Amino acid sequence: MSILKLAIQKKGRLSEKSIELINECAISFPNSTGKLVAKCYDFPMEILFLRDDDIPDYVQDGVADIGIVGENVAVESDKNVDDILKMGFGKCRLSLAVPRSFQYNSIQDLQGKSIATSYPKILKNYLDKHNIQAEIHVISGSVEIAPSIGLADAICDIVSTGSTLLSNGLKEVEQIFHSEAIIIGNKNLSEDKKVILDDFLFRLNAVRKAKKNKYILLNAPNASLDKIIQILPGIKSPTVLPLAENGWSSVHSVITEKDFWQIIQQLKEAGAEGILVMPIEQMID
Ligand code: ATP
Ligand code: ZN
């Protein structure tokens, strides 16, 4: 019996969300503190807890079959792995930043300058594309202090809110790469493992689709039904059931989170009452 080995970040920004998604797929494993590997109880999968930077390497070599890692790490590592699925969390960007006093107009202003980064490959690629020759200083942590200690004229680092840049007297001038967590996979998975992976991806998709949708129930006077049904997009047409009270119906449907509040408002205006909105656990087409 095959087991699919999934590598996730042991401790860091992607750990909690990765574990949460696995659990929501009805896959559970013993509490992992301090352990390197955990075997799942109810699914043929083993979880490997690693430093994120090691994950692409391990997936390429087959120590792990698949892994959840930031696209920034996957692309920078330049390993020979498959990109399987974008996960929709861990969003951030890789940006160029310069001291606030730097008169920056365009990327041309970095011609011949020195730039500190932990992402030399992604940076080089971007600079080459814009015909910029710059000296790249590779440093592994606290990149944002490089300009103030005179190590570099600019930096290229991960930004999410920009507050770290601000507190180091820097301004963001170019966004060069947008990243989120992705699943990467080994290129030579056995047929058995592919079957397990498909099952896992099927569950993941159902969970993620469900998260984006809500189940909605409401009561409506029959005279308003047509109008209310028009407002509800749903996956098909809504279910309409008669209420015990004459002249009233109960309407059930699924709506997306995106236009949620707008739809609720319209429903109220159209005469809907007793609106209930519920989370959906899984959604299977
Ligand atoms: P490890 O100890 O595993 O090497 P790390 O310190 O390299 O961890 P984290 O800071 O936990 O990594 O970030 C993991 C990933 O989270 C990043 O590679 C990136 O894809 C994503 N991420 C999302 N938002 C941010 C952010 N604000 N800063 C840094 N990374 C972020
Ligand atoms: Zn790391």
Short mmCIF file of C-alpha atoms and ligand atoms in Angstrom, two decimals:
data_model
loop_
_atom_site.label_atom_id
_atom_site.label_comp_id
_atom_site.label_asym_id
_atom_site.label_seq_id
_atom_site.Cartn_x
_atom_site.Cartn_y
_atom_site.Cartn_z
CA MET A 1 0.00 0.00 0.00
CA SER A 2 1.50 3.33 -1.07
CA ILE A 3 1.69 6.38 1.11
CA LEU A 4 1.84 9.93 -0.21
CA LYS A 5 4.46 12.01 1.59
CA LEU A 6 3.45 15.66 1.96
CA ALA A 7 6.05 18.19 3.16
CA ILE A 8 4.84 21.30 4.96
CA GLN A 9 6.63 24.11 6.77
CA LYS A 10 7.48 23.03 10.30
CA LYS A 11 7.14 26.44 11.89
CA GLY A 12 6.37 29.72 10.19
CA ARG A 13 3.85 31.69 8.23
CA LEU A 14 2.56 28.76 6.17
CA SER A 15 2.38 26.10 8.91
CA GLU A 16 -0.94 26.83 10.52
CA LYS A 17 -2.88 27.32 7.28
CA SER A 18 -1.37 24.19 5.75
CA ILE A 19 -2.42 22.07 8.74
CA GLU A 20 -5.85 23.68 8.81
CA LEU A 21 -6.50 22.81 5.16
CA ILE A 22 -5.32 19.22 5.61
CA ASN A 23 -7.64 18.83 8.61
CA GLU A 24 -10.55 20.33 6.70
CA CYS A 25 -10.07 17.59 4.11
CA ALA A 26 -11.01 15.19 6.95
CA ILE A 27 -7.39 14.07 7.24
CA SER A 28 -5.97 14.02 10.76
CA PHE A 29 -2.61 13.19 12.27
CA PRO A 30 -1.11 13.15 15.78
CA ASN A 31 0.05 16.42 17.29
CA SER A 32 3.36 17.12 15.69
CA THR A 33 5.35 19.20 18.16
CA GLY A 34 9.00 18.38 17.76
CA LYS A 35 8.42 15.52 15.34
CA LEU A 36 9.73 15.32 11.80
CA VAL A 37 7.08 12.95 10.45
CA ALA A 38 3.45 12.20 11.31
CA LYS A 39 1.38 9.41 9.82
CA CYS A 40 -2.22 10.30 9.04
CA TYR A 41 -4.89 8.19 10.76
CA ASP A 42 -7.51 8.14 8.08
CA PHE A 43 -5.75 8.74 4.78
CA PRO A 44 -2.69 7.12 3.13
CA MET A 45 -0.51 10.15 3.74
CA GLU A 46 2.49 11.07 5.84
CA ILE A 47 3.28 14.66 6.79
CA LEU A 48 6.93 15.77 6.83
CA PHE A 49 7.67 18.93 8.81
CA LEU A 50 10.55 20.83 7.23
CA ARG A 51 12.10 24.26 6.83
CA ASP A 52 10.39 25.83 3.86
CA ASP A 53 13.66 26.36 1.96
CA ASP A 54 14.33 22.61 2.02
CA ILE A 55 10.97 21.60 0.60
CA PRO A 56 11.64 22.06 -3.17
CA ASP A 57 14.85 20.04 -2.89
CA TYR A 58 13.17 17.20 -1.01
CA VAL A 59 10.28 17.10 -3.48
CA GLN A 60 12.65 17.02 -6.45
CA ASP A 61 14.61 14.16 -4.91
CA GLY A 62 11.49 12.23 -3.90
CA VAL A 63 12.13 12.37 -0.15
CA ALA A 64 8.70 14.02 -0.19
CA ASP A 65 6.18 13.41 -2.99
CA ILE A 66 4.47 16.78 -2.75
CA GLY A 67 5.01 19.93 -0.70
CA ILE A 68 3.27 23.15 0.26
CA VAL A 69 5.61 26.09 -0.13
CA GLY A 70 5.62 29.78 -1.12
CA GLU A 71 5.90 30.32 -4.87
CA ASN A 72 8.78 32.69 -4.08
CA VAL A 73 10.72 29.83 -2.50
CA ALA A 74 9.78 27.36 -5.23
CA VAL A 75 10.79 29.68 -8.08
CA GLU A 76 13.98 30.83 -6.37
CA SER A 77 15.07 27.24 -5.71
CA ASP A 78 14.76 26.51 -9.44
CA LYS A 79 14.18 22.79 -8.85
CA ASN A 80 12.69 20.40 -11.34
CA VAL A 81 9.23 19.92 -9.83
CA ASP A 82 5.61 20.21 -11.01
CA ASP A 83 3.44 23.16 -9.98
CA ILE A 84 0.22 21.45 -8.99
CA LEU A 85 -2.15 23.90 -7.32
CA LYS A 86 -2.26 27.46 -6.03
CA MET A 87 -3.51 27.43 -2.46
CA GLY A 88 -4.92 30.93 -2.05
CA PHE A 89 -3.10 31.76 1.18
CA GLY A 90 0.37 33.05 2.15
CA LYS A 91 0.03 35.91 -0.29
CA CYS A 92 2.90 38.36 -0.47
CA ARG A 93 5.03 40.16 -3.02
CA LEU A 94 8.70 40.53 -3.72
CA SER A 95 9.57 44.19 -4.18
CA LEU A 96 12.44 46.52 -4.78
CA ALA A 97 12.84 49.22 -2.15
CA VAL A 98 15.22 52.16 -1.81
CA PRO A 99 15.98 54.67 0.97
CA ARG A 100 13.34 57.40 1.17
CA SER A 101 15.92 60.01 0.13
CA PHE A 102 16.70 58.11 -3.11
CA GLN A 103 15.25 60.05 -6.09
CA TYR A 104 13.64 57.14 -7.86
CA ASN A 105 11.86 57.58 -11.18
CA SER A 106 12.22 54.26 -12.95
CA ILE A 107 14.09 50.99 -12.85
CA GLN A 108 16.83 52.71 -14.89
CA ASP A 109 17.85 54.46 -11.67
CA LEU A 110 19.20 51.13 -10.39
CA GLN A 111 21.67 50.84 -13.27
CA GLY A 112 25.10 50.06 -11.75
CA LYS A 113 23.78 50.09 -8.18
CA SER A 114 24.07 47.36 -5.56
CA ILE A 115 21.00 45.49 -4.34
CA ALA A 116 20.77 43.22 -1.29
CA THR A 117 18.38 40.26 -1.40
CA SER A 118 17.70 36.67 -0.39
CA TYR A 119 16.19 36.08 -3.84
CA PRO A 120 19.08 36.47 -6.29
CA LYS A 121 17.56 34.35 -9.07
CA ILE A 122 14.16 36.05 -9.18
CA LEU A 123 15.88 39.44 -8.93
CA LYS A 124 18.44 38.67 -11.66
CA ASN A 125 15.69 37.49 -13.93
CA TYR A 126 13.79 40.75 -13.44
CA LEU A 127 16.86 42.94 -13.90
CA ASP A 128 17.86 41.07 -17.07
CA LYS A 129 14.39 41.57 -18.48
CA HIS A 130 14.79 45.32 -18.01
CA ASN A 131 18.43 45.41 -19.16
CA ILE A 132 19.70 46.57 -15.79
CA GLN A 133 23.18 45.68 -14.65
CA ALA A 134 23.38 45.77 -10.89
CA GLU A 135 25.53 44.14 -8.27
CA ILE A 136 23.50 41.59 -6.29
CA HIS A 137 24.46 40.99 -2.66
CA VAL A 138 22.98 37.77 -1.34
CA ILE A 139 22.12 37.92 2.34
CA SER A 140 19.87 35.51 4.13
CA GLY A 141 18.11 37.60 6.76
CA SER A 142 17.36 41.21 7.77
CA VAL A 143 17.79 42.40 4.22
CA GLU A 144 15.99 45.65 5.08
CA ILE A 145 18.90 47.00 7.12
CA ALA A 146 21.40 46.67 4.25
CA PRO A 147 21.07 50.26 2.94
CA SER A 148 21.41 51.87 6.37
CA ILE A 149 24.65 50.01 7.11
CA GLY A 150 26.04 50.91 3.71
CA LEU A 151 25.95 47.40 2.31
CA ALA A 152 23.69 48.18 -0.64
CA ASP A 153 21.87 51.01 -2.42
CA ALA A 154 18.59 49.13 -2.61
CA ILE A 155 16.96 45.91 -1.47
CA CYS A 156 14.69 43.29 -2.95
CA ASP A 157 12.60 41.58 -0.30
CA ILE A 158 9.20 40.18 0.64
CA VAL A 159 6.59 42.78 1.46
CA SER A 160 3.10 42.25 2.73
CA THR A 161 2.02 45.44 4.49
CA GLY A 162 5.11 47.59 3.96
CA SER A 163 5.47 48.48 7.64
CA THR A 164 8.93 46.87 7.93
CA LEU A 165 10.13 48.95 4.99
CA LEU A 166 8.73 52.10 6.53
CA SER A 167 10.36 51.54 9.89
CA ASN A 168 13.70 51.09 8.13
CA GLY A 169 13.41 54.33 6.19
CA LEU A 170 12.74 52.60 2.88
CA LYS A 171 10.13 53.02 0.15
CA GLU A 172 8.79 50.34 -2.16
CA VAL A 173 9.46 51.26 -5.78
CA GLU A 174 8.77 48.15 -7.88
CA GLN A 175 6.77 44.99 -7.29
CA ILE A 176 8.64 42.28 -9.11
CA PHE A 177 6.92 39.02 -8.16
CA HIS A 178 3.56 38.04 -6.64
CA SER A 179 3.47 34.93 -4.54
CA GLU A 180 1.11 32.62 -2.68
CA ALA A 181 1.45 29.14 -1.23
CA ILE A 182 1.41 26.40 -3.86
CA ILE A 183 1.57 22.64 -3.97
CA ILE A 184 4.59 21.34 -5.83
CA GLY A 185 5.05 17.72 -6.78
CA ASN A 186 7.74 15.25 -7.71
CA LYS A 187 7.94 14.65 -11.47
CA ASN A 188 8.01 10.85 -11.22
CA LEU A 189 5.16 9.88 -8.91
CA SER A 190 4.10 6.24 -9.11
CA GLU A 191 0.60 5.46 -10.38
CA ASP A 192 -0.45 4.49 -6.84
CA LYS A 193 0.68 7.83 -5.48
CA LYS A 194 -1.03 9.71 -8.28
CA VAL A 195 -4.31 8.11 -7.26
CA ILE A 196 -3.83 9.29 -3.66
CA LEU A 197 -2.82 12.75 -4.87
CA ASP A 198 -5.97 12.99 -7.01
CA ASP A 199 -8.10 12.07 -4.01
CA PHE A 200 -6.32 14.70 -1.90
CA LEU A 201 -6.72 17.39 -4.59
CA PHE A 202 -10.38 16.47 -5.01
CA ARG A 203 -10.94 17.04 -1.29
CA LEU A 204 -8.92 20.24 -1.28
CA ASN A 205 -10.92 21.68 -4.15
CA ALA A 206 -14.20 20.78 -2.47
CA VAL A 207 -13.10 22.45 0.77
CA ARG A 208 -11.83 25.56 -0.96
CA LYS A 209 -14.92 25.92 -3.09
CA ALA A 210 -17.10 25.50 -0.01
CA LYS A 211 -15.17 28.23 1.79
CA LYS A 212 -16.02 30.66 -0.96
CA ASN A 213 -19.74 29.91 -0.72
CA LYS A 214 -22.51 30.15 1.86
CA TYR A 215 -25.78 28.32 2.18
CA ILE A 216 -28.68 30.75 2.45
CA LEU A 217 -32.22 30.11 3.68
CA LEU A 218 -34.97 32.68 3.79
CA ASN A 219 -38.72 33.12 4.00
CA ALA A 220 -40.56 35.07 1.35
CA PRO A 221 -44.13 36.03 0.62
CA ASN A 222 -45.17 34.19 -2.56
CA ALA A 223 -45.85 37.50 -4.26
CA SER A 224 -42.11 38.37 -4.00
CA LEU A 225 -40.80 34.97 -5.07
CA ASP A 226 -40.04 35.87 -8.68
CA LYS A 227 -38.06 38.92 -7.66
CA ILE A 228 -36.12 37.02 -4.98
CA ILE A 229 -35.26 34.15 -7.31
CA GLN A 230 -33.87 36.71 -9.78
CA ILE A 231 -31.50 38.03 -7.10
CA LEU A 232 -30.16 34.61 -6.09
CA PRO A 233 -27.50 33.37 -8.50
CA GLY A 234 -27.02 29.89 -6.97
CA ILE A 235 -25.40 26.87 -8.57
CA LYS A 236 -28.68 25.92 -10.21
CA SER A 237 -32.04 27.53 -9.51
CA PRO A 238 -32.95 27.84 -5.83
CA THR A 239 -35.10 25.30 -3.98
CA VAL A 240 -38.52 26.69 -3.07
CA LEU A 241 -40.66 24.94 -0.43
CA PRO A 242 -44.07 25.98 0.87
CA LEU A 243 -44.22 27.13 4.48
CA ALA A 244 -47.02 26.01 6.82
CA GLU A 245 -48.23 29.59 6.80
CA ASN A 246 -50.35 30.25 3.76
CA GLY A 247 -48.87 32.49 1.06
CA TRP A 248 -45.26 32.08 2.23
CA SER A 249 -42.36 29.99 0.98
CA SER A 250 -38.91 29.00 2.15
CA VAL A 251 -36.12 29.60 -0.38
CA HIS A 252 -32.75 27.75 -0.22
CA SER A 253 -29.70 28.56 -2.28
CA VAL A 254 -25.92 28.93 -2.38
CA ILE A 255 -24.26 32.31 -2.78
CA THR A 256 -20.64 33.34 -3.12
CA GLU A 257 -18.90 35.31 -0.42
CA LYS A 258 -17.87 37.92 -2.95
CA ASP A 259 -21.27 39.58 -3.46
CA PHE A 260 -22.64 38.41 -0.14
CA TRP A 261 -23.65 41.69 1.53
CA GLN A 262 -24.98 43.19 -1.64
CA ILE A 263 -27.24 40.18 -2.19
CA ILE A 264 -28.51 40.18 1.41
CA GLN A 265 -29.43 43.84 1.08
CA GLN A 266 -31.29 43.26 -2.16
CA LEU A 267 -33.12 40.27 -0.66
CA LYS A 268 -34.32 42.33 2.30
CA GLU A 269 -35.51 45.07 0.00
CA ALA A 270 -37.39 42.48 -2.05
CA GLY A 271 -39.31 41.30 1.03
CA ALA A 272 -37.22 38.38 2.33
CA GLU A 273 -37.47 37.66 6.06
CA GLY A 274 -35.74 35.34 8.53
CA ILE A 275 -32.59 35.12 6.45
CA LEU A 276 -30.19 32.41 7.68
CA VAL A 277 -26.67 32.11 6.30
CA MET A 278 -24.61 29.00 7.00
CA PRO A 279 -21.09 27.84 6.23
CA ILE A 280 -20.68 24.90 3.86
CA GLU A 281 -18.22 22.14 4.74
CA GLN A 282 -17.68 20.59 1.34
CA MET A 283 -18.92 21.35 -2.12
CA ILE A 284 -18.78 18.65 -4.74
CA ASP A 285 -19.83 19.22 -8.33
P1 ATP B 1 11.74 28.63 7.74
O1 ATP B 1 12.15 28.61 9.17
O2 ATP B 1 10.82 27.51 7.42
O3 ATP B 1 12.89 28.77 6.79
P2 ATP B 1 11.09 31.38 6.94
O4 ATP B 1 11.42 32.33 8.02
O5 ATP B 1 11.97 31.25 5.75
O6 ATP B 1 10.81 29.95 7.60
P3 ATP B 1 8.39 32.51 6.89
O7 ATP B 1 8.74 33.88 7.33
O8 ATP B 1 7.63 31.64 7.83
O9 ATP B 1 9.66 31.72 6.34
O10 ATP B 1 7.57 32.65 5.53
C1 ATP B 1 7.18 31.54 4.79
C2 ATP B 1 6.54 32.01 3.51
O11 ATP B 1 5.37 32.75 3.80
C3 ATP B 1 7.35 32.95 2.65
O12 ATP B 1 8.30 32.27 1.87
C4 ATP B 1 6.27 33.60 1.79
O13 ATP B 1 5.94 32.76 0.71
C5 ATP B 1 5.07 33.64 2.72
N1 ATP B 1 4.75 34.97 3.27
C6 ATP B 1 3.51 35.52 3.31
N2 ATP B 1 3.53 36.75 3.87
C7 ATP B 1 4.78 36.99 4.22
C8 ATP B 1 5.46 38.10 4.85
N3 ATP B 1 4.81 39.17 5.25
N4 ATP B 1 6.78 38.00 5.05
C9 ATP B 1 7.43 36.89 4.70
N5 ATP B 1 6.86 35.84 4.10
C10 ATP B 1 5.56 35.87 3.84
ZN ZN B 2 12.89 29.76 5.05
#
